Structures are given as C-alpha cells and as structure tokens.
Short mmCIF file of C-alpha atoms in Angstrom, two decimals:
data_model
loop_
_atom_site.label_atom_id
_atom_site.label_comp_id
_atom_site.label_asym_id
_atom_site.label_seq_id
_atom_site.Cartn_x
_atom_site.Cartn_y
_atom_site.Cartn_z
CA UNK A 1 264.72 58.13 25.43
CA UNK A 2 262.64 56.03 23.33
CA UNK A 3 262.74 54.69 20.35
CA UNK A 4 260.20 54.67 17.14
CA UNK A 5 259.62 52.69 14.18
CA UNK A 6 257.23 54.94 11.81
CA UNK A 7 256.73 54.53 7.95
CA UNK A 8 256.19 58.84 7.29
CA UNK A 9 254.44 59.84 4.30
CA UNK A 10 255.18 62.48 2.34
CA UNK A 11 252.64 63.71 0.35
CA UNK A 12 254.26 65.74 -3.66
CA UNK A 13 254.12 69.12 -2.16
CA UNK A 14 256.59 68.52 0.73
CA UNK A 15 258.74 66.64 -1.11
CA UNK A 16 261.59 69.44 -1.02
CA UNK A 17 261.49 70.11 2.33
CA UNK A 18 264.43 69.73 4.65
CA UNK A 19 261.88 67.60 7.32
CA UNK A 20 264.37 65.40 8.56
CA UNK A 21 266.68 68.36 9.77
CA UNK A 22 264.07 69.77 11.49
CA UNK A 23 262.82 66.87 13.30
CA UNK A 24 266.68 66.37 14.64
CA UNK A 25 267.89 70.39 14.89
CA UNK A 26 265.09 71.40 16.25
CA UNK A 27 263.32 68.47 18.62
CA UNK A 28 266.71 67.16 19.17
CA UNK A 29 265.79 64.34 17.80
CA UNK A 30 268.36 61.21 16.79
CA UNK A 31 266.75 60.55 13.22
CA UNK A 32 268.78 56.87 11.77
CA UNK A 33 266.79 56.73 7.68
CA UNK A 34 266.77 52.73 7.56
CA UNK A 35 265.47 53.06 4.53
CA UNK A 36 263.76 56.12 1.41
CA UNK A 37 261.59 56.03 -1.96
CA UNK A 38 260.24 58.17 -3.83
CA UNK A 39 257.55 57.17 -6.02
CA UNK A 40 256.44 57.91 -9.40
CA UNK A 41 253.75 59.75 -9.06
CA UNK A 42 256.33 61.91 -6.25
CA UNK A 43 254.76 60.52 -2.63
CA UNK A 44 258.24 60.31 -0.81
CA UNK A 45 258.26 57.18 2.32
CA UNK A 46 260.83 57.32 4.70
CA UNK A 47 261.36 54.58 6.90
CA UNK A 48 262.63 56.02 10.65
CA UNK A 49 263.64 55.23 13.69
CA UNK A 50 263.34 58.27 15.90
CA UNK A 51 264.80 58.51 19.69
CA UNK A 52 264.57 61.23 22.27
CA UNK A 53 262.90 62.08 25.44
CA UNK A 54 259.30 61.35 25.59
CA UNK A 55 258.51 64.87 25.17
CA UNK A 56 260.24 65.89 21.94
CA UNK A 57 258.99 61.99 20.73
CA UNK A 58 255.41 63.38 20.92
CA UNK A 59 256.47 67.12 20.11
CA UNK A 60 259.15 65.40 16.99
CA UNK A 61 255.30 64.08 15.61
CA UNK A 62 253.48 66.51 15.96
CA UNK A 63 255.35 68.90 13.82
CA UNK A 64 254.90 66.42 11.10
CA UNK A 65 250.94 66.37 11.47
CA UNK A 66 250.81 69.33 11.52
CA UNK A 67 252.96 69.90 8.18
CA UNK A 68 250.75 66.77 6.72
CA UNK A 69 253.42 64.16 6.93
CA UNK A 70 251.20 60.96 7.25
CA UNK A 71 252.93 58.95 10.34
CA UNK A 72 252.05 54.90 10.25
CA UNK A 73 253.75 52.60 12.16
CA UNK A 74 256.63 50.42 10.90
CA UNK A 75 254.42 47.07 11.93
CA UNK A 76 251.34 47.62 10.70
CA UNK A 77 253.48 47.69 7.08
CA UNK A 78 254.74 43.97 7.98
CA UNK A 79 253.23 41.11 7.79
CA UNK A 80 254.06 37.35 7.94
CA UNK A 81 251.01 35.20 7.35
CA UNK A 82 251.62 32.35 9.84
CA UNK A 83 249.82 29.30 7.89
CA UNK A 84 251.82 29.75 5.52
CA UNK A 85 255.60 29.41 6.52
CA UNK A 86 256.38 26.05 6.48
CA UNK A 87 259.64 26.60 8.64
CA UNK A 88 261.68 25.92 6.03
CA UNK A 89 264.11 28.48 7.65
CA UNK A 90 265.42 30.28 3.83
CA UNK A 91 264.17 33.67 4.67
CA UNK A 92 266.74 33.34 7.70
CA UNK A 93 270.43 34.18 6.86
CA UNK A 94 268.44 36.93 4.76
CA UNK A 95 267.44 39.42 7.70
CA UNK A 96 269.94 42.16 8.66
CA UNK A 97 268.10 42.94 11.44
CA UNK A 98 267.55 39.07 12.74
CA UNK A 99 263.82 39.63 13.36
CA UNK A 100 262.89 36.22 11.21
CA UNK A 101 264.79 34.20 13.07
CA UNK A 102 265.46 30.67 13.88
CA UNK A 103 265.11 28.55 17.05
CA UNK A 104 267.78 25.80 16.18
CA UNK A 105 266.19 23.63 18.56
CA UNK A 106 263.13 23.22 17.70
CA UNK A 107 264.14 24.64 13.86
CA UNK A 108 260.64 27.13 13.52
CA UNK A 109 260.78 30.50 12.78
CA UNK A 110 260.01 33.19 14.65
CA UNK A 111 258.86 37.17 12.81
CA UNK A 112 259.99 39.83 16.12
CA UNK A 113 258.01 42.75 14.05
CA UNK A 114 259.88 44.90 16.11
CA UNK A 115 262.97 44.06 14.75
CA UNK A 116 262.31 44.69 11.48
CA UNK A 117 263.28 47.26 9.39
CA UNK A 118 260.92 46.57 6.04
CA UNK A 119 263.97 46.22 3.46
CA UNK A 120 261.81 43.70 1.60
CA UNK A 121 264.93 40.70 1.84
CA UNK A 122 262.94 38.53 2.64
CA UNK A 123 260.26 38.79 0.32
CA UNK A 124 261.40 37.32 -3.36
CA UNK A 125 263.46 34.84 -1.14
CA UNK A 126 260.32 32.28 0.98
CA UNK A 127 259.06 30.75 -2.03
CA UNK A 128 255.43 30.28 0.18
CA UNK A 129 254.67 33.55 0.03
CA UNK A 130 254.93 34.38 3.78
CA UNK A 131 255.35 37.07 4.17
CA UNK A 132 253.72 40.94 2.50
CA UNK A 133 254.99 44.18 2.80
CA UNK A 134 252.21 46.64 2.04
CA UNK A 135 254.98 49.54 1.78
CA UNK B 1 265.54 -12.89 16.30
CA UNK B 2 264.43 -11.05 13.08
CA UNK B 3 261.39 -10.50 12.59
CA UNK B 4 259.21 -10.63 9.73
CA UNK B 5 255.96 -7.89 8.98
CA UNK B 6 253.18 -9.92 9.88
CA UNK B 7 254.07 -10.53 12.86
CA UNK B 8 254.71 -7.01 13.78
CA UNK B 9 251.06 -6.07 11.90
CA UNK B 10 249.23 -8.53 14.42
CA UNK B 11 250.70 -5.90 17.23
CA UNK B 12 250.25 -3.05 15.52
CA UNK B 13 246.48 -4.56 15.27
CA UNK B 14 246.54 -5.32 18.97
CA UNK B 15 247.89 -2.00 20.14
CA UNK B 16 250.96 -2.76 21.01
CA UNK B 17 253.65 -1.90 18.42
CA UNK B 18 256.80 0.04 19.94
CA UNK B 19 257.13 3.21 17.27
CA UNK B 20 259.73 5.51 17.57
CA UNK B 21 260.76 8.17 14.84
CA UNK B 22 264.17 8.34 12.91
CA UNK B 23 264.99 10.99 15.55
CA UNK B 24 263.72 9.47 18.86
CA UNK B 25 265.39 6.04 18.17
CA UNK B 26 269.12 7.26 18.08
CA UNK B 27 268.88 7.76 21.80
CA UNK B 28 266.53 5.08 22.87
CA UNK B 29 269.58 1.93 20.54
CA UNK B 30 272.06 3.99 22.29
CA UNK B 31 270.20 4.15 25.73
CA UNK B 32 269.16 0.60 25.18
CA UNK B 33 272.13 -1.25 23.36
CA UNK B 34 271.21 -2.40 19.73
CA UNK B 35 270.86 -6.40 20.49
CA UNK B 36 267.95 -5.49 23.22
CA UNK B 37 266.56 -2.40 21.27
CA UNK B 38 265.98 -5.02 17.86
CA UNK B 39 264.61 -7.42 20.11
CA UNK B 40 261.71 -4.38 21.36
CA UNK B 41 261.10 -2.10 18.36
CA UNK B 42 259.04 -2.92 15.87
CA UNK B 43 259.28 0.78 13.73
CA UNK B 44 260.85 3.60 13.12
CA UNK B 45 258.77 6.14 11.65
CA UNK B 46 260.87 8.99 9.11
CA UNK B 47 259.73 12.30 7.15
CA UNK B 48 260.60 14.73 5.19
CA UNK B 49 258.84 18.23 3.49
CA UNK B 50 260.31 19.83 0.62
CA UNK B 51 259.89 21.07 -2.78
CA UNK B 52 259.85 18.23 -4.88
CA UNK B 53 259.41 19.48 -8.70
CA UNK B 54 259.17 16.15 -10.18
CA UNK B 55 255.43 15.69 -8.87
CA UNK B 56 252.02 16.09 -9.78
CA UNK B 57 248.21 14.76 -10.72
CA UNK B 58 246.53 12.57 -13.06
CA UNK B 59 242.41 13.52 -12.81
CA UNK B 60 239.23 12.16 -15.01
CA UNK B 61 237.29 14.25 -14.61
CA UNK B 62 233.66 12.70 -16.04
CA UNK B 63 232.29 12.83 -19.32
CA UNK B 64 230.56 16.42 -20.32
CA UNK B 65 226.63 15.63 -22.12
CA UNK B 66 227.50 15.82 -24.75
CA UNK B 67 231.64 14.66 -25.04
CA UNK B 68 234.44 15.94 -25.92
CA UNK B 69 237.43 14.46 -26.71
CA UNK B 70 239.90 16.87 -24.85
CA UNK B 71 243.39 15.75 -26.20
CA UNK B 72 244.41 16.70 -29.18
CA UNK B 73 242.85 19.85 -28.14
CA UNK B 74 243.83 22.88 -25.21
CA UNK B 75 242.51 22.61 -21.74
CA UNK B 76 243.92 24.71 -18.71
CA UNK B 77 243.37 23.67 -15.47
CA UNK B 78 243.16 28.19 -13.76
CA UNK B 79 245.21 29.06 -17.38
CA UNK B 80 247.99 26.35 -16.60
CA UNK B 81 248.12 23.80 -19.81
CA UNK B 82 247.37 20.07 -18.55
CA UNK B 83 248.75 17.35 -20.41
CA UNK B 84 245.68 15.46 -22.21
CA UNK B 85 247.45 13.17 -24.21
CA UNK B 86 245.16 10.20 -22.82
CA UNK B 87 241.64 8.80 -22.97
CA UNK B 88 239.04 11.99 -23.37
CA UNK B 89 238.89 12.99 -19.95
CA UNK B 90 242.10 11.71 -18.50
CA UNK B 91 244.99 14.34 -18.15
CA UNK B 92 247.43 15.27 -15.80
CA UNK B 93 248.70 18.43 -14.61
CA UNK B 94 252.20 18.93 -13.30
CA UNK B 95 253.80 20.06 -10.33
CA UNK B 96 255.75 22.77 -12.39
CA UNK B 97 253.55 23.41 -14.53
CA UNK B 98 253.36 27.40 -14.97
CA UNK B 99 250.28 29.94 -17.04
CA UNK B 100 251.35 30.78 -20.63
CA UNK B 101 252.31 34.38 -20.46
CA UNK B 102 252.47 35.26 -16.80
CA UNK B 103 252.69 39.19 -16.08
CA UNK B 104 254.25 38.00 -12.71
CA UNK B 105 256.95 36.25 -14.32
CA UNK B 106 258.11 39.24 -17.28
CA UNK B 107 259.98 41.13 -14.90
CA UNK B 108 263.34 39.99 -13.73
CA UNK B 109 263.58 38.21 -11.66
CA UNK B 110 259.97 36.80 -12.04
CA UNK B 111 257.31 36.16 -9.20
CA UNK B 112 256.68 32.35 -10.73
CA UNK B 113 253.99 32.88 -7.99
CA UNK B 114 251.44 30.51 -9.45
CA UNK B 115 251.58 27.18 -10.97
CA UNK B 116 250.51 23.06 -11.51
CA UNK B 117 251.63 23.21 -8.02
CA UNK B 118 249.44 25.76 -6.61
CA UNK B 119 246.56 23.67 -7.92
CA UNK B 120 247.27 21.27 -6.61
CA UNK B 121 247.43 22.91 -3.15
CA UNK B 122 244.51 23.86 -3.76
CA UNK B 123 242.78 21.33 -4.64
CA UNK B 124 243.50 19.71 -1.45
CA UNK B 125 241.64 22.27 0.28
CA UNK B 126 238.31 21.48 -1.68
CA UNK B 127 238.84 24.80 -3.21
CA UNK B 128 236.70 25.31 -6.98
CA UNK B 129 238.74 25.50 -10.41
CA UNK B 130 238.38 27.25 -13.48
CA UNK B 131 238.70 23.64 -16.27
CA UNK B 132 239.05 25.33 -19.97
CA UNK B 133 239.63 23.69 -22.93
CA UNK B 134 238.88 23.44 -27.12
CA UNK B 135 239.06 20.72 -28.86
CA UNK B 136 238.63 19.50 -33.08
CA UNK B 137 235.61 17.49 -32.14
CA UNK B 138 234.99 14.03 -34.12
CA UNK B 139 232.32 11.31 -34.25
CA UNK B 140 232.22 10.25 -31.23
CA UNK B 141 233.33 13.41 -28.90
CA UNK B 142 231.72 16.64 -30.85
CA UNK B 143 231.80 19.28 -28.52
CA UNK B 144 234.28 21.28 -28.67
CA UNK B 145 234.90 23.91 -25.91
CA UNK B 146 234.20 23.51 -22.00
CA UNK B 147 234.13 26.02 -19.41
CA UNK B 148 233.14 25.48 -16.07
CA UNK B 149 234.14 24.80 -12.57
CA UNK B 150 235.22 21.59 -10.91
CA UNK B 151 236.05 20.56 -7.47
CA UNK B 152 238.25 17.31 -6.42
CA UNK B 153 234.82 16.05 -5.41
CA UNK B 154 233.92 16.86 -8.94
CA UNK B 155 236.36 14.37 -10.50
CA UNK B 156 236.35 10.77 -10.21
CA UNK B 157 239.67 9.90 -9.79
CA UNK B 158 242.47 12.48 -8.68
CA UNK B 159 245.53 10.57 -7.93
CA UNK B 160 249.78 12.18 -7.07
CA UNK B 161 251.61 10.89 -9.57
CA UNK B 162 255.01 12.00 -8.84
CA UNK B 163 257.87 10.55 -10.57
CA UNK B 164 261.10 11.58 -8.53
CA UNK B 165 260.63 12.74 -4.73
CA UNK B 166 262.75 11.44 -1.20
CA UNK B 167 265.77 12.56 -3.08
CA UNK B 168 268.38 10.13 -0.03
CA UNK B 169 271.29 13.41 -0.21
CA UNK B 170 271.40 16.48 -2.10
CA UNK B 171 273.53 19.54 -2.70
CA UNK B 172 274.39 22.06 -0.38
CA UNK B 173 274.33 25.62 -3.03
CA UNK B 174 276.75 28.13 -3.49
CA UNK B 175 277.15 31.20 -5.68
CA UNK B 176 280.82 31.54 -6.69
CA UNK B 177 279.96 34.37 -9.27
CA UNK B 178 280.27 37.96 -8.77
CA UNK B 179 275.98 38.42 -9.32
CA UNK B 180 273.06 37.66 -7.03
CA UNK B 181 271.87 34.46 -9.66
CA UNK B 182 268.27 32.35 -8.79
CA UNK B 183 268.01 29.18 -8.55
CA UNK B 184 265.63 25.93 -8.09
CA UNK B 185 268.55 26.01 -4.23
CA UNK B 186 266.61 29.51 -3.51
CA UNK B 187 268.31 33.20 -4.13
CA UNK B 188 272.42 33.05 -3.73
CA UNK B 189 274.04 35.93 -3.08
CA UNK B 190 276.97 36.50 -4.95
CA UNK B 191 280.40 35.30 -3.70
CA UNK B 192 280.07 32.59 -1.50
CA UNK B 193 277.72 34.98 0.73
CA UNK B 194 274.87 31.82 1.63
CA UNK B 195 275.20 28.78 1.35
CA UNK B 196 271.29 26.30 1.39
CA UNK B 197 270.62 22.65 1.70
CA UNK B 198 267.29 20.37 1.24
CA UNK B 199 267.66 17.37 3.33
CA UNK B 200 265.92 16.30 6.43
CA UNK B 201 268.63 14.74 7.34
CA UNK B 202 268.42 12.54 10.05
CA UNK B 203 265.05 12.01 9.15
CA UNK B 204 264.57 11.34 5.94
CA UNK B 205 263.83 8.85 4.97
CA UNK B 206 266.21 7.25 2.99
CA UNK B 207 268.28 8.23 4.36
CA UNK B 208 267.72 6.13 7.14
CA UNK B 209 267.38 3.00 4.84
CA UNK B 210 270.35 3.60 2.87
CA UNK B 211 270.59 0.24 0.58
CA UNK B 212 266.20 -0.17 0.61
CA UNK B 213 266.40 -3.53 2.61
CA UNK B 214 262.62 -2.50 3.64
CA UNK B 215 261.57 0.19 1.15
CA UNK B 216 260.13 -1.28 -1.76
CA UNK B 217 257.87 -1.18 -4.82
CA UNK B 218 254.72 -1.97 -2.65
CA UNK B 219 255.49 0.35 0.05
CA UNK B 220 252.32 2.07 1.65
CA UNK B 221 253.54 5.55 4.13
CA UNK B 222 252.35 8.79 5.08
CA UNK B 223 251.63 11.15 1.40
CA UNK B 224 250.78 14.70 1.36
CA UNK B 225 248.66 14.16 4.52
CA UNK B 226 246.83 11.38 2.98
CA UNK B 227 248.36 7.27 2.16
CA UNK B 228 250.09 7.00 -1.16
CA UNK B 229 252.87 4.19 -1.95
CA UNK B 230 256.07 3.43 -3.27
CA UNK B 231 255.39 2.66 -7.74
CA UNK B 232 259.60 2.14 -7.33
CA UNK B 233 263.49 3.91 -7.92
CA UNK B 234 261.93 7.50 -7.68
CA UNK B 235 263.76 9.11 -11.85
CA UNK B 236 267.64 9.45 -11.44
CA UNK B 237 268.14 7.01 -8.78
CA UNK B 238 271.98 6.43 -8.27
CA UNK B 239 272.41 3.98 -5.93
CA UNK B 240 275.95 3.67 -7.41
CA UNK B 241 277.39 7.23 -5.75
CA UNK B 242 280.09 7.16 -3.08
CA UNK B 243 278.88 6.75 0.84
CA UNK B 244 280.11 6.85 4.08
CA UNK B 245 281.47 3.70 5.69
CA UNK B 246 277.77 3.57 7.47
CA UNK B 247 276.38 3.45 4.03
CA UNK B 248 275.17 6.34 3.77
CA UNK B 249 275.13 8.54 0.12
CA UNK B 250 277.79 11.62 0.54
CA UNK B 251 276.06 13.04 -2.91
CA UNK B 252 272.23 12.98 -4.48
CA UNK B 253 271.50 9.26 -4.84
CA UNK B 254 268.40 7.11 -4.19
CA UNK B 255 265.09 8.76 -5.70
CA UNK B 256 261.29 7.13 -4.77
CA UNK B 257 258.08 7.62 -7.57
CA UNK B 258 255.27 8.21 -5.42
CA UNK B 259 251.31 7.82 -5.57
CA UNK B 260 248.25 8.07 -3.45
CA UNK B 261 244.37 9.06 -4.12
CA UNK B 262 244.70 12.66 -3.85
CA UNK B 263 241.06 13.34 -2.21
CA UNK B 264 242.66 11.26 0.79
CA UNK B 265 245.26 13.94 1.06
CA UNK B 266 245.61 17.64 2.91
CA UNK B 267 246.80 21.35 1.56
CA UNK B 268 248.96 20.95 5.04
CA UNK B 269 250.81 18.42 3.42
CA UNK B 270 250.71 19.49 -0.50
CA UNK B 271 251.76 23.58 -0.82
CA UNK B 272 252.54 25.66 -3.93
CA UNK B 273 256.64 27.15 -3.85
CA UNK B 274 258.06 30.16 -6.03
CA UNK B 275 261.16 30.28 -6.69
CA UNK B 276 261.63 33.44 -7.25
CA UNK B 277 263.83 33.58 -10.95
CA UNK B 278 263.41 29.94 -11.32
CA UNK B 279 259.38 28.27 -11.34
CA UNK B 280 257.24 27.22 -9.87
CA UNK B 281 257.29 22.92 -7.74
CA UNK B 282 255.56 21.07 -5.49
CA UNK B 283 256.36 20.80 -0.78
CA UNK B 284 255.59 17.22 -0.92
CA UNK B 285 255.02 15.54 2.97
CA UNK B 286 256.20 12.19 2.85
CA UNK B 287 256.77 9.95 5.95
CA UNK B 288 257.70 6.14 5.61
CA UNK B 289 257.82 3.51 8.31
CA UNK B 290 260.22 1.54 8.63
CA UNK B 291 260.24 -2.21 10.03
CA UNK B 292 262.69 -3.21 12.32
CA UNK B 293 263.18 -6.72 11.46
CA UNK B 294 267.12 -7.24 12.72
CA UNK B 295 270.29 -5.39 14.08
CA UNK B 296 271.75 -3.96 10.95
CA UNK B 297 268.21 -2.43 9.75
CA UNK B 298 268.52 -0.87 12.43
CA UNK B 299 272.18 -0.04 12.47
CA UNK B 300 271.19 2.15 9.84
CA UNK B 301 267.57 4.03 11.49
CA UNK B 302 270.29 5.45 14.16
CA UNK B 303 272.06 7.95 11.16
CA UNK B 304 272.64 10.94 12.67
CA UNK B 305 272.92 14.99 10.96
CA UNK B 306 276.33 14.41 11.83
CA UNK B 307 276.59 10.75 9.91
CA UNK B 308 275.36 12.08 6.98
CA UNK B 309 278.14 14.26 4.12
CA UNK B 310 276.51 16.25 1.20
CA UNK B 311 278.37 18.59 -1.66
CA UNK B 312 279.19 21.86 -1.58
CA UNK B 313 278.26 22.53 -5.28
CA UNK B 314 278.66 25.86 -7.00
CA UNK B 315 274.90 26.85 -9.55
CA UNK B 316 276.43 29.78 -11.30
CA UNK B 317 278.73 27.43 -13.75
CA UNK B 318 279.58 23.65 -11.69
CA UNK B 319 275.54 23.23 -11.53
CA UNK B 320 274.37 25.09 -15.34
CA UNK B 321 277.47 23.48 -16.77
CA UNK B 322 277.56 20.33 -15.43
CA UNK B 323 281.58 20.83 -13.93
CA UNK B 324 281.97 17.21 -11.69
CA UNK B 325 283.53 18.61 -8.60
CA UNK B 326 282.32 19.93 -5.31
CA UNK B 327 284.05 22.06 -2.99
CA UNK B 328 284.49 20.47 -0.20
CA UNK B 329 281.37 18.13 2.33
CA UNK B 330 279.96 19.77 5.29
CA UNK B 331 277.51 17.69 7.44
CA UNK B 332 273.68 18.80 8.23
CA UNK B 333 274.76 19.55 11.50
CA UNK B 334 276.56 22.02 10.65
CA UNK B 335 274.47 22.92 8.28
CA UNK B 336 271.77 23.21 11.02
CA UNK B 337 273.33 25.45 13.10
CA UNK B 338 272.69 28.46 10.26
CA UNK B 339 276.77 28.65 9.62
CA UNK B 340 279.67 26.69 7.50
CA UNK B 341 282.78 27.28 6.24
CA UNK B 342 283.48 27.29 2.28
CA UNK B 343 286.96 28.29 1.13
CA UNK B 344 287.76 29.80 4.12
CA UNK B 345 285.65 32.30 4.70
CA UNK B 346 282.35 31.94 7.43
CA UNK B 347 278.41 31.46 5.67
CA UNK B 348 274.93 31.53 6.49
CA UNK B 349 272.89 28.45 5.87
CA UNK B 350 269.72 28.52 5.36
CA UNK B 351 266.82 25.03 4.34
CA UNK B 352 264.88 24.54 2.23
CA UNK B 353 263.05 21.88 3.52
CA UNK B 354 260.95 22.00 6.97
CA UNK B 355 262.61 19.95 9.33
CA UNK B 356 259.62 21.03 11.76
CA UNK B 357 257.29 19.83 9.30
CA UNK B 358 259.62 16.75 9.31
CA UNK B 359 259.31 15.91 12.42
CA UNK B 360 255.43 16.46 13.01
CA UNK B 361 255.10 14.39 9.77
CA UNK B 362 257.11 11.41 12.09
CA UNK B 363 254.89 11.94 15.21
CA UNK B 364 251.68 11.67 12.64
CA UNK B 365 252.59 9.45 11.30
CA UNK B 366 253.79 6.81 14.15
CA UNK B 367 250.45 8.00 15.51
CA UNK B 368 248.47 6.11 13.69
CA UNK B 369 251.25 3.07 13.76
CA UNK B 370 250.28 3.34 17.48
CA UNK B 371 246.62 3.34 17.08
CA UNK B 372 246.79 0.66 14.63
CA UNK B 373 245.74 3.05 12.25
CA UNK B 374 248.21 2.49 10.36
CA UNK B 375 249.49 -1.01 8.70
CA UNK B 376 252.80 -1.95 7.31
CA UNK B 377 252.73 -3.45 3.69
CA UNK B 378 255.54 -6.25 3.17
CA UNK B 379 257.32 -4.26 -0.52
CA UNK B 380 256.79 -6.93 -3.56
CA UNK B 381 259.89 -5.71 -5.11
CA UNK B 382 263.04 -4.44 -3.80
CA UNK B 383 264.26 -0.88 -5.61
CA UNK B 384 267.43 -1.34 -7.16
CA UNK B 385 271.13 -0.64 -4.61
CA UNK B 386 274.23 0.00 -4.43
CA UNK B 387 274.97 -3.21 -5.78
CA UNK B 388 272.83 -2.77 -9.02
CA UNK B 389 276.03 -0.80 -11.57
CA UNK B 390 272.86 1.84 -12.29
CA UNK B 391 274.27 4.61 -13.43
CA UNK B 392 272.61 7.76 -13.46
CA UNK B 393 273.92 8.64 -17.29
CA UNK B 394 273.64 12.50 -19.13
CA UNK B 395 271.74 12.90 -22.35
CA UNK B 396 274.13 12.06 -24.96
CA UNK B 397 273.17 14.13 -28.19
CA UNK B 398 273.91 12.92 -31.79
CA UNK B 399 272.95 15.70 -34.19
CA UNK B 400 270.24 15.32 -36.61
CA UNK B 401 270.76 14.86 -40.02
CA UNK B 402 269.14 17.03 -42.72
CA UNK B 403 267.89 14.71 -45.59
CA UNK B 404 268.47 16.07 -48.53
#
C-alpha cells in the first residue's frame, strides 16, 4: 500500500464531475479529503490523501490527468522560511497534525512537510510570517 | 569574600574571567556549593528574545539643501508616520507605528504585516527605505517637501531607544469567551482552548536579579546584537508585587529602559513582528551580565523554571476590563512542557518569547566576556526595588468640564 498527499485542481468544466467517486469506485483507492475549496472563478481545489496499491494509485493519478485535473504534490505548496522562524513556539499548539513540532530539550521548532495538510491554521498565528502557503 | 566589578573586569581583560550562563550556573552551583562557586564564578549571563512593544528608534537624517524643518509637517518612512516634534531633522520611529489605511489591516482580523518594527529590521539589515515629508517652510528652513531613499549609513545618528523592555515575568494568556480573540499575546482559542506565555523564565535578566542588586542605570548590555546600556527602570516598573520566598515576582513586575547604537546592531536580533488582529511590535534580543559579587547575588541567579510562577489571565474579559485576579498560577517548567491544567482542563501552551534564541544570546554574551571583548560597567544608580513604595497606577480619568 502506498500513500500520497496531493493537491488536485479542477478546471471549471469538471466542477460538476464526481471525480473522487471514480477514484474510489473504479481504482479501489482510499480517499481522505483534507481540504476542499471552490474559488470565485469556479476553480476547485482539493487536498487529498490517496491510499492504495501502487498500480492502482498510478492508474488513478493517470485518470485524473487524462480528464484534465491538475495534480501536484502537497509539499510544494507549503513553505516554512527557516531564517524567519525565531522558534518562539507560537505555532505548536495550533497545528493539528504535529507537522509543526518542537524538540523540548532544544526548544526548537521543526516542520515535517509530509505531515502538513495545508490547513493554514498556523498562518495567522506566526508573528514572523515564517510560513507561507501558496495554495 | 566579596568581589568588585573592577576586579572582575581585570580578569576579563586577562581572558581569565569565569563565566556561566543563567542555565549552566544552576547545575554548577548545585555541584560546587554556593560558597565555593561564589568565589570562583565572575559573571552569569542572562538573556531574552521576545516581542517588546515599547521600543523605537530615533534618527538624525542630516540636513537637506535647501533646509527643511520636518517638525510641524508630516513625515513618513515607507509610508509609516514618524514623530518629528524635535529640531529640524531629528525624528522618532515607534515600533508599533503602522501605515495609515493599510489595506492588509482592513479585512478582519487584520494582518498587521508591516510597521515601524519592520522598518527598524530593514534599516539594520542595510536596506534603503523611503523617507517622504511635507513641511510648512520657514525663512530658515524654506523647503516644503522631500522624497528620498535613505539607509542607516546615510544617517548621522541612529539610536535604538526602548522605554520598556525585559519585563520581569509576564501573564499567561487564555480566552474564556466563546469566540477566537486576537491579542498581543497571540491568537487565543475560545473556552480556554490554549494558553500563551511570554518570558525566557530562568534565563530572563530581571528574574535572575530580582531585587535589581546589580542591574542599574548604566549597566552595559547586549542589545539587538550590539552593545547597549540600561537607562533606568522602564515604564510601568512595578517592583512591589507579590513575590515568592526566593524574591521572584509572581506577576509582571520590574522593567528596563534600554538604549544603544542601532548602527552596531543586527537584524537577527531586532525583528519586525506581526500579531494578527492586534498590531505590529519589535522582537528585541537582550543579554545582561550579572557580576557575581557575593553569595546572595549568585543565589538569585540559580533560579529555575520551576521556581518562577506566572498568573493565568483571561484576555477576553479580565484583561481588557482591568478586572484584577487570576485563574491560577503555573510555573515555567509546566508552561514549557507544552501542557497545563486550567480550571481542571488540560490545555496546550505555546511561547511568544524564544527560549532557543535567548540561549543563543547568553552564549554570545558569555563568549564576548570570556574573550575580553565586553567589560562590565558599574551602575551609576540603582533602579527602584521592592521596598521603594512605587505603585503602578491606572489612569484616573477626570472629566474635562466644558467652559460656558
């Protein structure tokens, strides 16, 4: 079994298509929707965690690309500017997945990109504008 | 046998001073014993790196040709208003000043992503800023407008001047209301969802010298990466609050006013800071050496996180309405563990003052002293202590009568 966290972007003509349903039904994938958003110009963005056998996962992502859905790994959308972080720890208590975590001996904050679900809760909490989400 | 600052300085000059950080000293004295350690140790370094709103800087930008008198007109740096009520080209930039009508602040809760503190950080990092002004023009200062780039190097003097820094202890902020609140203590979740604290605890300068026995007017310090001085007690200095048996205040207490040459400082230790929904502030790096003149002074520097207690204050109602009282007290060991219990509920904690950066500062100052680069200064006067009778007064409003 493999797991992938991706951002998928729907062009307006696919907004009314049950794309996630097909991923589940036809490719036997487990879909966990971490975030969903439709912007005013009717572009849909979905943050998904997709789990399944490697072949099914590849086929599913191929299907998405074929129908015209853009697929990006989630990681590239979240940036932590290490040099701006002061390790004040203000972000630690808000992060729901512990992607932002603290080494309590060193009292230093670390960011584990693979745990981040791009929920953006840390953005208003960071006083140093150290986290940027290009979502 | 007691030591003097002059004797310690002699050892520093020879590169023989024995220096510990306020963290290292705890274990060292426990091992060595107070008496022997007091003989041996010369200096304990303390430090803090946290948001401190009552900070600012003054500048002399040099005279234009023809001359302009900035006072009485309007002057901005990067669209942030500065105070010019001085002679022609002296101006003061406050850390919390903000651009007028910043669109980023108009959408709830407001980002407050830029202000005076960010300008201080940019100037210190060597960047050009835009100085724009309009003036009324006089016979001796005829010019009426000015628009120019300027950097720290172009200025005659650039001085960090902070009227209240290094708070001796602070509140732990929680939110008892049922909506998210945006405060200078960060974003607070409803129904006591989290708690934010702001102190370097056992590394914090005034918590290591609780009765201000060594830190006084004229004390030379690490300030913003350069060298600065204690001007005296800061505003809202409140030494008479409740203390522990060890003398440590259990709530916000003493403060310091600090100054130093901005040109010698670094943007690593002066950081523009934005509190969503609240405003802009400056995060200041401060390091203060404590000369170990006798056993009593050494004893104070052994203070540990578990000996320092802070009050839990509701920032939805009690703080804004000035309702005294606290929801309980916790120590910094508990706060730094990441969880505390408030009214029987376990909640996550987060800091606003960076302990890891405070640790870096105490190491830098220790290195400066050990290598003879930094000498201690003798305070010319003490700052008022717990027995001074000083009371931190609220503003007593007296309605202004309209003349008939």
